[in-house]
């Protein structure tokens, strides 16, 4: 398999990736709803698409990556019921809704930076696209797929499904959906329980509202993504991504809206969904109370954590699973990732110091690079890529021990491959690591390890003054010492 293949959630097949307009690629990923701190589950989904973005660029594509910020319209019921999530937070904390939005957008950006997740090309907001959303609603009404009731506008799924397929992405059939849906309670304005809101009328107490042809109100949650994806990527574009939990109803509704506006039956060529991060088999979610923030993870300050882990260890841990499979959080898995990454980083250090062998080369550097590419070409298979890099580690350590002969070209080629795949494609940064009780920064790391050992000894001797002095001086240089059950380690920042 020498070209990139992607598992398309729509066709449920692994397909050869063929962009609509090479070398340009348009990719849209549903971003966060900014009403609370990001948890590690969210990080996994954004990391999945960071890898897609990085690898497409590695292949030479010019990617326009659009990832939105949901800052209005996502209701607490996740359907058309309940209070606006941001409005509720603003009410409870006595803040302006835009203060809530700014606070959690900043948090989101900080977290993405810590995990070395690249910023998108465009990061549009729902509130910045109210005019476009109103225009889209009007077109859907004009095309006969939406109706207005008391200042709200609903999408008519049944009318739409008479003309176009509905439910293909999530494999749902209209009649089954009908059987599984609650009957309308008589209070509802909807003509059919499958219908969903494009625009909701707002009363005076509703914090975020705008004028529209149907009166004051706010857009439904699904609409923003239809509008912003097509505005920046066109009526038909290459890749649309998000977490698995968004497939239905969010993405199904998105498709219906896009088709409802343009009539073009297949707005997206490749739908991709990242699977969930779970804790003891249950989805990590704010509502489950099992979600820890990246900050808690790094400091180890959470009941589920035995100790703190560096952001790069966590990144590596997540990439050790394939994006399409669920990934269960555990301290053991994180510790294994920490050890594995430390091994890889040590091998990169060793590689930098290797001297070429004069003997016959016993390693095929070209084949090694091709194997790394093949792993990524097979639906971004990061676990296989990591396993391949470990094969490289064996070669490097073998060469250092004089058991494998490497020419100067082999060494240069290995360095290029490690740089391309470990640093650029997997996005692992050396300087952000803490290794096993220490770091991976060559001599500086070894010295810091030594200082931490001396402090541990001082603590054992109850020389608290010395122990505190070491901690404070290192802190003044931006190095934090963490004391855990298994000893102390240092990290930058
Ligand atoms: P939200 O801010 O809740 O809309 O979520 C932002 C993104 O995180 C969405 O793409 C979700 O699918 C994704 N997400 C939420 N929980 C998890 C989880 N436990 N594992 C992976 N992704 C998740
Ligand atoms: Zn979306």
PDB file of N, CA and C in Angstrom, residues 310-317 320 334-348 386 389-390 393 422-423 426 428-430 432-436 440:
ATOM      1  N   UNK A 310       4.486  13.672  31.877  1.00  0.00           N
ATOM      2  CA  UNK A 310       4.737  14.815  30.988  1.00  0.00           C
ATOM      3  C   UNK A 310       3.735  14.794  29.836  1.00  0.00           C
ATOM      4  N   UNK A 311       3.518  15.977  29.262  1.00  0.00           N
ATOM      5  CA  UNK A 311       2.577  16.081  28.141  1.00  0.00           C
ATOM      6  C   UNK A 311       3.004  15.168  26.994  1.00  0.00           C
ATOM      7  N   UNK A 312       4.302  15.049  26.767  1.00  0.00           N
ATOM      8  CA  UNK A 312       4.764  14.213  25.647  1.00  0.00           C
ATOM      9  C   UNK A 312       4.557  12.724  25.939  1.00  0.00           C
ATOM     10  N   UNK A 313       4.659  12.344  27.214  1.00  0.00           N
ATOM     11  CA  UNK A 313       4.355  10.949  27.572  1.00  0.00           C
ATOM     12  C   UNK A 313       2.891  10.654  27.253  1.00  0.00           C
ATOM     13  N   UNK A 314       2.020  11.612  27.588  1.00  0.00           N
ATOM     14  CA  UNK A 314       0.593  11.410  27.353  1.00  0.00           C
ATOM     15  C   UNK A 314       0.304  11.375  25.854  1.00  0.00           C
ATOM     16  N   UNK A 315       0.959  12.268  25.125  1.00  0.00           N
ATOM     17  CA  UNK A 315       0.795  12.278  23.666  1.00  0.00           C
ATOM     18  C   UNK A 315       1.206  10.907  23.094  1.00  0.00           C
ATOM     19  N   UNK A 316       2.352  10.437  23.554  1.00  0.00           N
ATOM     20  CA  UNK A 316       2.877   9.162  23.073  1.00  0.00           C
ATOM     21  C   UNK A 316       1.930   8.016  23.437  1.00  0.00           C
ATOM     22  N   UNK A 317       1.431   8.045  24.676  1.00  0.00           N
ATOM     23  CA  UNK A 317       0.468   7.028  25.130  1.00  0.00           C
ATOM     24  C   UNK A 317      -0.736   6.973  24.193  1.00  0.00           C
ATOM     25  N   UNK A 320      -0.047   5.412  20.865  1.00  0.00           N
ATOM     26  CA  UNK A 320       0.210   3.964  20.881  1.00  0.00           C
ATOM     27  C   UNK A 320      -1.063   3.170  20.573  1.00  0.00           C
ATOM     28  N   UNK A 334       0.267   4.338  30.989  1.00  0.00           N
ATOM     29  CA  UNK A 334       1.043   5.583  30.951  1.00  0.00           C
ATOM     30  C   UNK A 334       2.496   5.332  31.345  1.00  0.00           C
ATOM     31  N   UNK A 335       2.678   4.447  32.330  1.00  0.00           N
ATOM     32  CA  UNK A 335       4.057   4.141  32.739  1.00  0.00           C
ATOM     33  C   UNK A 335       4.808   3.428  31.620  1.00  0.00           C
ATOM     34  N   UNK A 336       4.092   2.538  30.913  1.00  0.00           N
ATOM     35  CA  UNK A 336       4.726   1.850  29.781  1.00  0.00           C
ATOM     36  C   UNK A 336       5.094   2.868  28.706  1.00  0.00           C
ATOM     37  N   UNK A 337       4.205   3.842  28.476  1.00  0.00           N
ATOM     38  CA  UNK A 337       4.485   4.875  27.469  1.00  0.00           C
ATOM     39  C   UNK A 337       5.704   5.697  27.885  1.00  0.00           C
ATOM     40  N   UNK A 338       5.794   6.008  29.177  1.00  0.00           N
ATOM     41  CA  UNK A 338       6.917   6.805  29.680  1.00  0.00           C
ATOM     42  C   UNK A 338       8.244   6.077  29.438  1.00  0.00           C
ATOM     43  N   UNK A 339       8.228   4.781  29.731  1.00  0.00           N
ATOM     44  CA  UNK A 339       9.442   3.972  29.539  1.00  0.00           C
ATOM     45  C   UNK A 339       9.790   3.884  28.057  1.00  0.00           C
ATOM     46  N   UNK A 340       8.763   3.622  27.246  1.00  0.00           N
ATOM     47  CA  UNK A 340       8.973   3.458  25.800  1.00  0.00           C
ATOM     48  C   UNK A 340       9.531   4.728  25.192  1.00  0.00           C
ATOM     49  N   UNK A 341       8.951   5.855  25.572  1.00  0.00           N
ATOM     50  CA  UNK A 341       9.393   7.122  24.997  1.00  0.00           C
ATOM     51  C   UNK A 341      10.815   7.438  25.429  1.00  0.00           C
ATOM     52  N   UNK A 342      11.105   7.121  26.684  1.00  0.00           N
ATOM     53  CA  UNK A 342      12.452   7.369  27.184  1.00  0.00           C
ATOM     54  C   UNK A 342      13.477   6.564  26.361  1.00  0.00           C
ATOM     55  N   UNK A 343      13.114   5.318  26.046  1.00  0.00           N
ATOM     56  CA  UNK A 343      13.984   4.460  25.230  1.00  0.00           C
ATOM     57  C   UNK A 343      14.222   5.081  23.849  1.00  0.00           C
ATOM     58  N   UNK A 344      13.123   5.565  23.269  1.00  0.00           N
ATOM     59  CA  UNK A 344      13.220   6.171  21.937  1.00  0.00           C
ATOM     60  C   UNK A 344      14.116   7.403  21.966  1.00  0.00           C
ATOM     61  N   UNK A 345      13.902   8.242  22.993  1.00  0.00           N
ATOM     62  CA  UNK A 345      14.685   9.482  23.076  1.00  0.00           C
ATOM     63  C   UNK A 345      16.169   9.175  23.306  1.00  0.00           C
ATOM     64  N   UNK A 346      16.420   8.159  24.113  1.00  0.00           N
ATOM     65  CA  UNK A 346      17.821   7.795  24.354  1.00  0.00           C
ATOM     66  C   UNK A 346      18.451   7.316  23.049  1.00  0.00           C
ATOM     67  N   UNK A 347      17.687   6.567  22.254  1.00  0.00           N
ATOM     68  CA  UNK A 347      18.214   6.081  20.979  1.00  0.00           C
ATOM     69  C   UNK A 347      18.499   7.252  20.035  1.00  0.00           C
ATOM     70  N   UNK A 348      17.626   8.281  20.072  1.00  0.00           N
ATOM     71  CA  UNK A 348      17.869   9.463  19.220  1.00  0.00           C
ATOM     72  C   UNK A 348      19.181  10.133  19.645  1.00  0.00           C
ATOM     73  N   UNK A 386       5.021   3.401  15.529  1.00  0.00           N
ATOM     74  CA  UNK A 386       5.833   3.380  16.750  1.00  0.00           C
ATOM     75  C   UNK A 386       6.587   2.044  16.851  1.00  0.00           C
ATOM     76  N   UNK A 389       9.495   2.278  14.633  1.00  0.00           N
ATOM     77  CA  UNK A 389      10.572   3.106  15.197  1.00  0.00           C
ATOM     78  C   UNK A 389      11.364   2.309  16.235  1.00  0.00           C
ATOM     79  N   UNK A 390      10.675   1.443  16.979  1.00  0.00           N
ATOM     80  CA  UNK A 390      11.397   0.611  17.951  1.00  0.00           C
ATOM     81  C   UNK A 390      12.332  -0.389  17.256  1.00  0.00           C
ATOM     82  N   UNK A 393      15.282   1.522  16.888  1.00  0.00           N
ATOM     83  CA  UNK A 393      16.018   1.642  18.156  1.00  0.00           C
ATOM     84  C   UNK A 393      16.975   0.466  18.319  1.00  0.00           C
ATOM     85  N   UNK A 422       9.182  10.879  14.126  1.00  0.00           N
ATOM     86  CA  UNK A 422       8.994  11.086  15.571  1.00  0.00           C
ATOM     87  C   UNK A 422       8.654  12.548  15.876  1.00  0.00           C
ATOM     88  N   UNK A 423       9.421  13.459  15.266  1.00  0.00           N
ATOM     89  CA  UNK A 423       9.225  14.882  15.594  1.00  0.00           C
ATOM     90  C   UNK A 423       8.103  15.514  14.771  1.00  0.00           C
ATOM     91  N   UNK A 426       4.608  12.463  14.295  1.00  0.00           N
ATOM     92  CA  UNK A 426       4.010  12.155  15.605  1.00  0.00           C
ATOM     93  C   UNK A 426       4.011  13.379  16.526  1.00  0.00           C
ATOM     94  N   UNK A 428       6.288  14.565  18.567  1.00  0.00           N
ATOM     95  CA  UNK A 428       6.894  14.407  19.901  1.00  0.00           C
ATOM     96  C   UNK A 428       8.081  15.371  20.010  1.00  0.00           C
ATOM     97  N   UNK A 429       8.010  16.239  21.016  1.00  0.00           N
ATOM     98  CA  UNK A 429       9.087  17.209  21.222  1.00  0.00           C
ATOM     99  C   UNK A 429      10.030  16.698  22.300  1.00  0.00           C
ATOM    100  N   UNK A 430      11.326  16.725  22.014  1.00  0.00           N
ATOM    101  CA  UNK A 430      12.302  16.205  22.982  1.00  0.00           C
ATOM    102  C   UNK A 430      12.323  17.025  24.263  1.00  0.00           C
ATOM    103  N   UNK A 432      10.257  18.607  25.932  1.00  0.00           N
ATOM    104  CA  UNK A 432       9.155  18.617  26.891  1.00  0.00           C
ATOM    105  C   UNK A 432       9.083  17.323  27.689  1.00  0.00           C
ATOM    106  N   UNK A 433      10.042  16.428  27.505  1.00  0.00           N
ATOM    107  CA  UNK A 433       9.945  15.132  28.172  1.00  0.00           C
ATOM    108  C   UNK A 433      10.449  15.128  29.599  1.00  0.00           C
ATOM    109  N   UNK A 434       9.795  14.327  30.410  1.00  0.00           N
ATOM    110  CA  UNK A 434      10.476  13.838  31.600  1.00  0.00           C
ATOM    111  C   UNK A 434      10.603  12.346  31.382  1.00  0.00           C
ATOM    112  N   UNK A 435      11.725  11.812  31.627  1.00  0.00           N
ATOM    113  CA  UNK A 435      11.896  10.381  31.410  1.00  0.00           C
ATOM    114  C   UNK A 435      11.633   9.640  32.699  1.00  0.00           C
ATOM    115  N   UNK A 436      12.282   8.482  32.859  1.00  0.00           N
ATOM    116  CA  UNK A 436      12.117   7.729  34.099  1.00  0.00           C
ATOM    117  C   UNK A 436      12.921   8.446  35.163  1.00  0.00           C
ATOM    118  N   UNK A 440      15.560  13.617  29.060  1.00  0.00           N
ATOM    119  CA  UNK A 440      16.197  13.073  27.874  1.00  0.00           C
ATOM    120  C   UNK A 440      16.934  14.184  27.159  1.00  0.00           C
TER     121      UNK A 440
END
